[in-house]
CSV table of C-alpha atoms in Angstrom, one decimal:
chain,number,residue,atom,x,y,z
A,1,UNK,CA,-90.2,125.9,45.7
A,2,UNK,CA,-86.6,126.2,43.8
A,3,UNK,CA,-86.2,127.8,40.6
A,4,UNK,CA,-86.4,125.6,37.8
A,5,UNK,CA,-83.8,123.8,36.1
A,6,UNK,CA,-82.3,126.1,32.9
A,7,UNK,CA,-84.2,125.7,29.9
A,8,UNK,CA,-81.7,126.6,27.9
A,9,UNK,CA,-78.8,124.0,26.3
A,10,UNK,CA,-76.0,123.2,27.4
A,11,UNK,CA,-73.0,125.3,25.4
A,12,UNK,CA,-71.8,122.8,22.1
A,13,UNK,CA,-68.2,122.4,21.7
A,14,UNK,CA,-66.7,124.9,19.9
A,15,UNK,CA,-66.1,122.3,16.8
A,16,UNK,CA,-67.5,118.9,16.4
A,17,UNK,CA,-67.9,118.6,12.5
A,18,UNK,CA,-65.7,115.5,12.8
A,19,UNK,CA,-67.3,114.1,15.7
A,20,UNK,CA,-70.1,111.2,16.3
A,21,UNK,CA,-73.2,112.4,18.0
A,22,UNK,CA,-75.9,108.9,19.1
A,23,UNK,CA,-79.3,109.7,20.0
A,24,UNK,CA,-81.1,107.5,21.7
A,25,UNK,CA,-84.9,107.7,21.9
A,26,UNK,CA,-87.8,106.3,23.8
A,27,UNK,CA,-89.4,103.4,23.6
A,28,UNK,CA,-90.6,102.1,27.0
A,29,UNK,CA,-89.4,99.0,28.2
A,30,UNK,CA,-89.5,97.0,24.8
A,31,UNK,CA,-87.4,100.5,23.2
A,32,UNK,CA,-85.0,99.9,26.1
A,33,UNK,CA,-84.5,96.4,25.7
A,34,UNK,CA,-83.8,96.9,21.8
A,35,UNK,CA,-81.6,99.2,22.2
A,36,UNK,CA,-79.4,97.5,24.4
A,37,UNK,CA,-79.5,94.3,21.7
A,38,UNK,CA,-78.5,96.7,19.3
A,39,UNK,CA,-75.6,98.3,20.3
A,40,UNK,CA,-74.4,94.7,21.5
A,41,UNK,CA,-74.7,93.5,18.1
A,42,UNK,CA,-73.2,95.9,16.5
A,43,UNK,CA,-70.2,96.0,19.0
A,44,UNK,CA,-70.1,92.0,18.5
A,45,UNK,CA,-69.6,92.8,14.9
A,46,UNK,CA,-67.4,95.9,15.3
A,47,UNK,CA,-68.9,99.0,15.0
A,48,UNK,CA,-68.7,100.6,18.6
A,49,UNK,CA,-71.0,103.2,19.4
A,50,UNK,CA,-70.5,103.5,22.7
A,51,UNK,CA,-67.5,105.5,21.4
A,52,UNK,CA,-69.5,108.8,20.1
A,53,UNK,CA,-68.3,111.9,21.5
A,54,UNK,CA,-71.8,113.2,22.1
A,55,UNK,CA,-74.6,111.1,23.4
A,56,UNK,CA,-78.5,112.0,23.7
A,57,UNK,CA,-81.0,110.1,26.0
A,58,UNK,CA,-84.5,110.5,26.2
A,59,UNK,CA,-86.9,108.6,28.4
A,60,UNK,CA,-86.2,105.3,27.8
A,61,UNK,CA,-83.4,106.5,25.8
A,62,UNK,CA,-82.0,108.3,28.9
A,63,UNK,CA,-81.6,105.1,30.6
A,64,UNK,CA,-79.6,103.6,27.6
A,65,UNK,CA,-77.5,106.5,27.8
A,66,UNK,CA,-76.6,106.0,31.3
A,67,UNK,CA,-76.5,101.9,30.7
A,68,UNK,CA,-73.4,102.2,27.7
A,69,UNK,CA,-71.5,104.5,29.1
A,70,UNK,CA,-70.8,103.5,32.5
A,71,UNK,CA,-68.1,101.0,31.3
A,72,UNK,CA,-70.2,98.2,31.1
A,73,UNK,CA,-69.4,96.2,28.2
A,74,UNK,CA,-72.6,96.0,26.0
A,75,UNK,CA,-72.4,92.5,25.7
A,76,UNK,CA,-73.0,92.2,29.3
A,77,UNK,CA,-75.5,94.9,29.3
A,78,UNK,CA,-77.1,92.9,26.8
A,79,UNK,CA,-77.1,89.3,28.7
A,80,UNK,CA,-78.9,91.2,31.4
A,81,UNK,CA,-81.7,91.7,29.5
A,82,UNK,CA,-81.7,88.2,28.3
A,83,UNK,CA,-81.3,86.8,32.6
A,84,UNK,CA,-83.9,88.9,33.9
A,85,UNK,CA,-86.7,86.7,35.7
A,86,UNK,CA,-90.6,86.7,34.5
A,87,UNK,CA,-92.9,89.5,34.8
A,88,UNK,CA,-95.1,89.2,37.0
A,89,UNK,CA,-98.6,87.9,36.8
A,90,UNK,CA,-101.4,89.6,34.9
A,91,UNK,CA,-102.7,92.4,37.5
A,92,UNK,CA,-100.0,91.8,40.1
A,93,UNK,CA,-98.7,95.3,41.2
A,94,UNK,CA,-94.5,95.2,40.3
A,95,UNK,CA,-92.0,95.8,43.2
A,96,UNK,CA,-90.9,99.4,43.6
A,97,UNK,CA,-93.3,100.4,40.5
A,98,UNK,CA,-94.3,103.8,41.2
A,99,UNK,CA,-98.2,103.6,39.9
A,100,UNK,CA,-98.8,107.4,40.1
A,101,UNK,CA,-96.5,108.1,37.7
A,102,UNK,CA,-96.6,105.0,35.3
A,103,UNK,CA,-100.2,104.1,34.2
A,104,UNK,CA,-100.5,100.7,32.1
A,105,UNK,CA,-99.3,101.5,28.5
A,106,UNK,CA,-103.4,101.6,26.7
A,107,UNK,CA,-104.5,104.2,29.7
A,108,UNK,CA,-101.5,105.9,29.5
A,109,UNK,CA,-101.8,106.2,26.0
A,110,UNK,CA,-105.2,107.2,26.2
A,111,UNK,CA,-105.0,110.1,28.5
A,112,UNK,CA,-101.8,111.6,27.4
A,113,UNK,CA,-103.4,111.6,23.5
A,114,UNK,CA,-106.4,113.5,25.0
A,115,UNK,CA,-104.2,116.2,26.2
A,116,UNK,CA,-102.2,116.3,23.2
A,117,UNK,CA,-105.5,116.8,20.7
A,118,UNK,CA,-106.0,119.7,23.6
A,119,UNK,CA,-103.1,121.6,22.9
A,120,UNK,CA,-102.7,125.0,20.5
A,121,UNK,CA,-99.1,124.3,20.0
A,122,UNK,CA,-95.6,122.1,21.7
A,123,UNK,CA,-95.9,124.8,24.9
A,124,UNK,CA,-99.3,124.9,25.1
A,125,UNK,CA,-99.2,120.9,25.2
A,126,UNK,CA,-96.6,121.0,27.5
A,127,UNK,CA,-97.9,123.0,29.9
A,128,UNK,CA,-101.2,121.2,30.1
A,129,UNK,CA,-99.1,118.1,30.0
A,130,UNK,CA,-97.2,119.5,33.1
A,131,UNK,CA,-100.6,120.3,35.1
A,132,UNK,CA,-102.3,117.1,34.4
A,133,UNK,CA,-99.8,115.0,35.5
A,134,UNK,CA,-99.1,117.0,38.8
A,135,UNK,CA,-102.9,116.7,39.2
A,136,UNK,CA,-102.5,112.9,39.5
A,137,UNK,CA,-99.6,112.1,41.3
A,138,UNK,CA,-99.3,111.7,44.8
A,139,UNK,CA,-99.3,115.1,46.8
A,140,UNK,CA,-96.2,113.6,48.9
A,141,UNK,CA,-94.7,112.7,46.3
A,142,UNK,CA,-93.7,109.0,47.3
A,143,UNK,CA,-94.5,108.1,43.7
A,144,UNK,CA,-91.3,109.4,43.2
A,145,UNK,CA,-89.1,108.1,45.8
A,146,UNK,CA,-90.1,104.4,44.8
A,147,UNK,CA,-89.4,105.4,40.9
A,148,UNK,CA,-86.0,106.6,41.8
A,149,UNK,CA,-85.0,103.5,43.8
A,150,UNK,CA,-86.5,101.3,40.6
A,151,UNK,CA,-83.9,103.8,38.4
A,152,UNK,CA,-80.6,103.6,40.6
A,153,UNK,CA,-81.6,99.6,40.4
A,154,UNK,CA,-81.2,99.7,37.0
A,155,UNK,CA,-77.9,101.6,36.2
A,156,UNK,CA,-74.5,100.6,36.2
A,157,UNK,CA,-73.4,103.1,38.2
A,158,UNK,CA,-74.6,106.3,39.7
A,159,UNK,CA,-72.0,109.0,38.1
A,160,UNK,CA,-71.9,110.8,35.2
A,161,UNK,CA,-69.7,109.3,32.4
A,162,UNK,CA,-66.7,111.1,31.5
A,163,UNK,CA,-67.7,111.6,27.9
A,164,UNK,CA,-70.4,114.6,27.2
A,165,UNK,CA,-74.7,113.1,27.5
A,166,UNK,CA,-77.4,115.1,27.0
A,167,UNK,CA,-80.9,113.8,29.0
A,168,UNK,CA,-84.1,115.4,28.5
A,169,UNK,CA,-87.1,116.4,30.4
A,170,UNK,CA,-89.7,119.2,30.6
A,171,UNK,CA,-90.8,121.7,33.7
A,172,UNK,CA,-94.0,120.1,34.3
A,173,UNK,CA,-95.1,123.9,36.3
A,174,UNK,CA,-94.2,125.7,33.4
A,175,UNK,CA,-93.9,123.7,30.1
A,176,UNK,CA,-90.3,124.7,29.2
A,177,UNK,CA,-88.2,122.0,28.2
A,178,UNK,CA,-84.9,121.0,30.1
A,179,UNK,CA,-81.5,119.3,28.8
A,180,UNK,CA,-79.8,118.0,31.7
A,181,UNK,CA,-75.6,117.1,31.8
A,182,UNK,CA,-73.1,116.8,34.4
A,183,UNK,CA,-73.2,120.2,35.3
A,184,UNK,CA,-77.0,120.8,36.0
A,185,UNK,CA,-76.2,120.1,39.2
A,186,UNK,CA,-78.2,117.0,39.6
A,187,UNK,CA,-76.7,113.5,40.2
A,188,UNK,CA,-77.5,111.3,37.3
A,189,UNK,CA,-80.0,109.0,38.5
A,190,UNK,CA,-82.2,111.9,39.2
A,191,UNK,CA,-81.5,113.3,35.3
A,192,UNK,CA,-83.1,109.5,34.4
A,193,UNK,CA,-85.8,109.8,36.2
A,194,UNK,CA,-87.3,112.8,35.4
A,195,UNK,CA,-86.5,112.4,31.6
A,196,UNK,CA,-88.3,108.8,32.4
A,197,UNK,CA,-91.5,109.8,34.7
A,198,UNK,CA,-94.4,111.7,34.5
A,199,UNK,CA,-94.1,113.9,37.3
A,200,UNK,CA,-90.9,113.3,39.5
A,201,UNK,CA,-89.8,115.8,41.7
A,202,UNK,CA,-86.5,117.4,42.5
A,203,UNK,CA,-86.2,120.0,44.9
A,204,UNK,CA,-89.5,120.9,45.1
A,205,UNK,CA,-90.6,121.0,41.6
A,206,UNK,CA,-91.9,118.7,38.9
A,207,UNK,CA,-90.5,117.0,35.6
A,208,UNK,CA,-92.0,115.1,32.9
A,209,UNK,CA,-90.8,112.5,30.4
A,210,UNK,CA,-87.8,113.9,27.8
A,211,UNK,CA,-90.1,112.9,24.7
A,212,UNK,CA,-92.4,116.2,25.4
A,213,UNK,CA,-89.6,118.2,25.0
A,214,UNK,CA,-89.3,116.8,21.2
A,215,UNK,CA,-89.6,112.8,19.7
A,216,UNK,CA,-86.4,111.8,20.0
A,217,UNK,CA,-84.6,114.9,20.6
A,218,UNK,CA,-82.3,114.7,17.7
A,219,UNK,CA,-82.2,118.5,17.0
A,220,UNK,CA,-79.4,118.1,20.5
A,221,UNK,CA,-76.9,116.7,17.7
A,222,UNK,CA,-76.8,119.7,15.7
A,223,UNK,CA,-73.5,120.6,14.6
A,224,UNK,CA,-72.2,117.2,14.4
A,225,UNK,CA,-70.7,115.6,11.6
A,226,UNK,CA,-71.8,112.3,12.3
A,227,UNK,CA,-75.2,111.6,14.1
A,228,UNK,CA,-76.7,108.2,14.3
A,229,UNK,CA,-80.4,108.1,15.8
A,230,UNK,CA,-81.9,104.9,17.2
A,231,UNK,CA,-85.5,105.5,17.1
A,232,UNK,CA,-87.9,102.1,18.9
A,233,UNK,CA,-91.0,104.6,17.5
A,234,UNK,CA,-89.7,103.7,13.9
A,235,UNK,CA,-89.6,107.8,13.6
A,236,UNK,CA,-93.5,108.0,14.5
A,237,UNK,CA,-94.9,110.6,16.2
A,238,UNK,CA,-98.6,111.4,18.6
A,239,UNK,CA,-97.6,115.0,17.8
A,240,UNK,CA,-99.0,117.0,15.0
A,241,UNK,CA,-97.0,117.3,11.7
A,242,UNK,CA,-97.3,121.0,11.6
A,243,UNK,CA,-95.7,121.5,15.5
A,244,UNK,CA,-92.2,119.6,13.7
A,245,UNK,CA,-91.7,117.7,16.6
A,246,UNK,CA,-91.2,114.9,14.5
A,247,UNK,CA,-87.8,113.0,13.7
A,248,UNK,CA,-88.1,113.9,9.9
A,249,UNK,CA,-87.9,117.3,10.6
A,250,UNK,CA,-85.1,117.4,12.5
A,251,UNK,CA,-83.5,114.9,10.3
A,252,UNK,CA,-84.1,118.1,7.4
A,253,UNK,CA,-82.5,120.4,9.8
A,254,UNK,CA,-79.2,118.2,10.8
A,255,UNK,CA,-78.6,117.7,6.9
A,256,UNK,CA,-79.7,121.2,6.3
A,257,UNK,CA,-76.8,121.8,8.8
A,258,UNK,CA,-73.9,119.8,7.7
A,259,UNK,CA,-74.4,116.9,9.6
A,260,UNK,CA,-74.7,113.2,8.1
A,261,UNK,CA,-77.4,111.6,9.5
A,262,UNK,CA,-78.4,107.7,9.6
A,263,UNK,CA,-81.4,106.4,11.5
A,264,UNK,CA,-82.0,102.6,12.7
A,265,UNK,CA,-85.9,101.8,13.4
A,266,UNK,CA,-86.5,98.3,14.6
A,267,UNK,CA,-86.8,95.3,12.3
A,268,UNK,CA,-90.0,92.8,12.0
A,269,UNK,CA,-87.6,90.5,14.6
A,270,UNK,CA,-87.8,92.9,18.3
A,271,UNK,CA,-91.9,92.6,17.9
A,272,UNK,CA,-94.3,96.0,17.7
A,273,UNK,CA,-92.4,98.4,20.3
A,274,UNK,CA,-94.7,101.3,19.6
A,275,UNK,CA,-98.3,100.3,20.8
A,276,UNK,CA,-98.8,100.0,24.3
A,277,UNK,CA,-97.0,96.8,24.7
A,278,UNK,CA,-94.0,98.6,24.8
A,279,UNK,CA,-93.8,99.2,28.6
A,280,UNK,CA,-94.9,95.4,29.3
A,281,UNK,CA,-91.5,93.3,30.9
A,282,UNK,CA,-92.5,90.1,29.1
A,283,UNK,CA,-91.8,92.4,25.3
A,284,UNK,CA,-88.2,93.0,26.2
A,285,UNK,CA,-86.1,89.5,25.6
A,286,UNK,CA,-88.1,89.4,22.1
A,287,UNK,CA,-86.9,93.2,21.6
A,288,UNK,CA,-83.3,92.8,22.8
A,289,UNK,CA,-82.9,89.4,20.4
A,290,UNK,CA,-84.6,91.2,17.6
A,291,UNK,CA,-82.1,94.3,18.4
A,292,UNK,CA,-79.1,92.0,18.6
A,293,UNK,CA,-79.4,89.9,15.2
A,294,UNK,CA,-80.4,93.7,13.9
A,295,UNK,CA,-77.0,95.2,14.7
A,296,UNK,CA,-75.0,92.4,13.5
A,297,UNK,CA,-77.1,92.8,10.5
A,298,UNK,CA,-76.3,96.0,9.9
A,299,UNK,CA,-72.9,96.3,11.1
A,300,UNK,CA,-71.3,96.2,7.6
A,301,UNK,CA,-73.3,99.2,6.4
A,302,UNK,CA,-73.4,101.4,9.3
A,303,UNK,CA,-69.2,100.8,9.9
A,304,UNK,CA,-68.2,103.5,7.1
A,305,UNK,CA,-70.7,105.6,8.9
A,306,UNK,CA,-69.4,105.3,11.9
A,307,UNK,CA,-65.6,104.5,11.9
């Protein structure tokens, strides 16, 4: 087995005071598809966010990451979502779904709040996060093939952007949580994946979805002037209050630090993308509309934000 990816950050620039940090968090496919209809509507009105000097992806989020700054322009990003053919029907299996690694949302849901009402603490959870879901995949680990091939089908483009993204995802052997860039030596469709999956492998070991690590992993924007978090959850939580894994907390500790902080949760318009729904294909043209006529919306207050 290969030594696990570092645990440790990747090194900040030495000043970014003045720069614009976006987080992204996840949000299944409904958080996805919002996303994408946000920062389209704000771009149609504007306020470009694909710009920010820093960029954080989790789960879903990661794929966002990946999606805004490959080039693409988000308007087209955004017509995607809107072209993209019916889901299948009710109890069909979905081509190239990996289904040892992506349970429907309610069981999902269900087994992964079990473990959390388990844990001691965010390591302990972790951990038995890590060994529950290797438990359940598929010892060969074809789950994983078939969920990278659904990834690379769903980026832009396979490289890492020129600008600096941050993607998360936790050891699944040992619970330590990992922030993957350029230079983790991994291409980027694998960084997606694992901060997406519940148990894809890379070189022998095993990572799980970025939002174990911390919900929405906004504490990656410290020392930013600007940061600008895009939260489907709507800053809600499964974790504990006392384990700070929330995005309130680490809204405290960005201000606490310097940084100007604005968050965006989604509007009564992109439907419920919290509950279990929120990995169902039929929720995201409702989501990315709802997203879209959100950032338009708020475009006039968030442009002296963002500049």
């Amino acid at each position: 087995m290969t030594a696990p990816l570092s645990s440790t950050p990747p090194a900040r620039p030495a000043d970014t005071s003045d720069q614009r940090a976006l987080v992204l968090a996840g949000g299944g496919a409904a958080g996805n598809a919002w996303q994408l209809g946000l920062v389209a509507g704000l771009s149609d009105a504007g306020v470009d966010l694909t710009a920010a000097e820093l960029v954080v992806g989790t789960s879903a989020g990661s794929t966002v990451a990946a999606q805004i700054t490959s080039g693409t322009r988000p308007a087209e990003l955004y017509a995607a979502v809107l072209a993209e053919g019916p889901p299948p029907r009710a109890g069909a299996p979905r081509p190239g779904a990996a289904r040892a690694l992506h349970r429907p949302g309610a069981d999902y849901l269900a087994w992964s709040d079990g473990i959390i009402a388990s844990a001691s603490d965010p390591a302990d959870m972790r951990r038995r996060m890590g060994a529950a879901a290797v438990a359940r995949d598929a010892p060969d680990g074809s789950g994983g093939a078939r969920w990278r091939d659904v990834v690379a089908a769903r980026l832009p483009s396979p490289h890492w952007p020129d600008q600096r993204v941050l993607i998360t995802a936790v050891d699944a052997l040992t619970g330590e949580p990992v922030v993957l860039d350029r230079d983790s030596g991994l291409d980027l469709v694998d960084a997606v994946a694992a901060s997406t999956s519940n148990g894809y492998l890379i070189g022998g070991r095993r990572y799980l979805n970025g939002g174990y690590r911390r919900s929405e992993n906004a504490d990656l924007a410290a020392g930013y002037g600007r940061v600008l978090v895009l939260s489907p959850f709507g800053g809600r939580t499964r974790m504990p209050p006392a384990w700070r894994m929330d995005l309130a907390a680490q809204v405290e500790d960005l201000r606490a630090g310097g940084s100007r902080v604005e968050t965006v949760f989604p509007a009564a318009g992109a439907g419920d993308v919290f509950d279990a729904n929120a990995a169902d294909p039929a929720t995201r043209p409702q989501a990315a509309r709802g997203g879209y006529e959100q950032g338009r919306a708020l475009a006039g207050t968030l442009a002296g934000f963002w500049g």
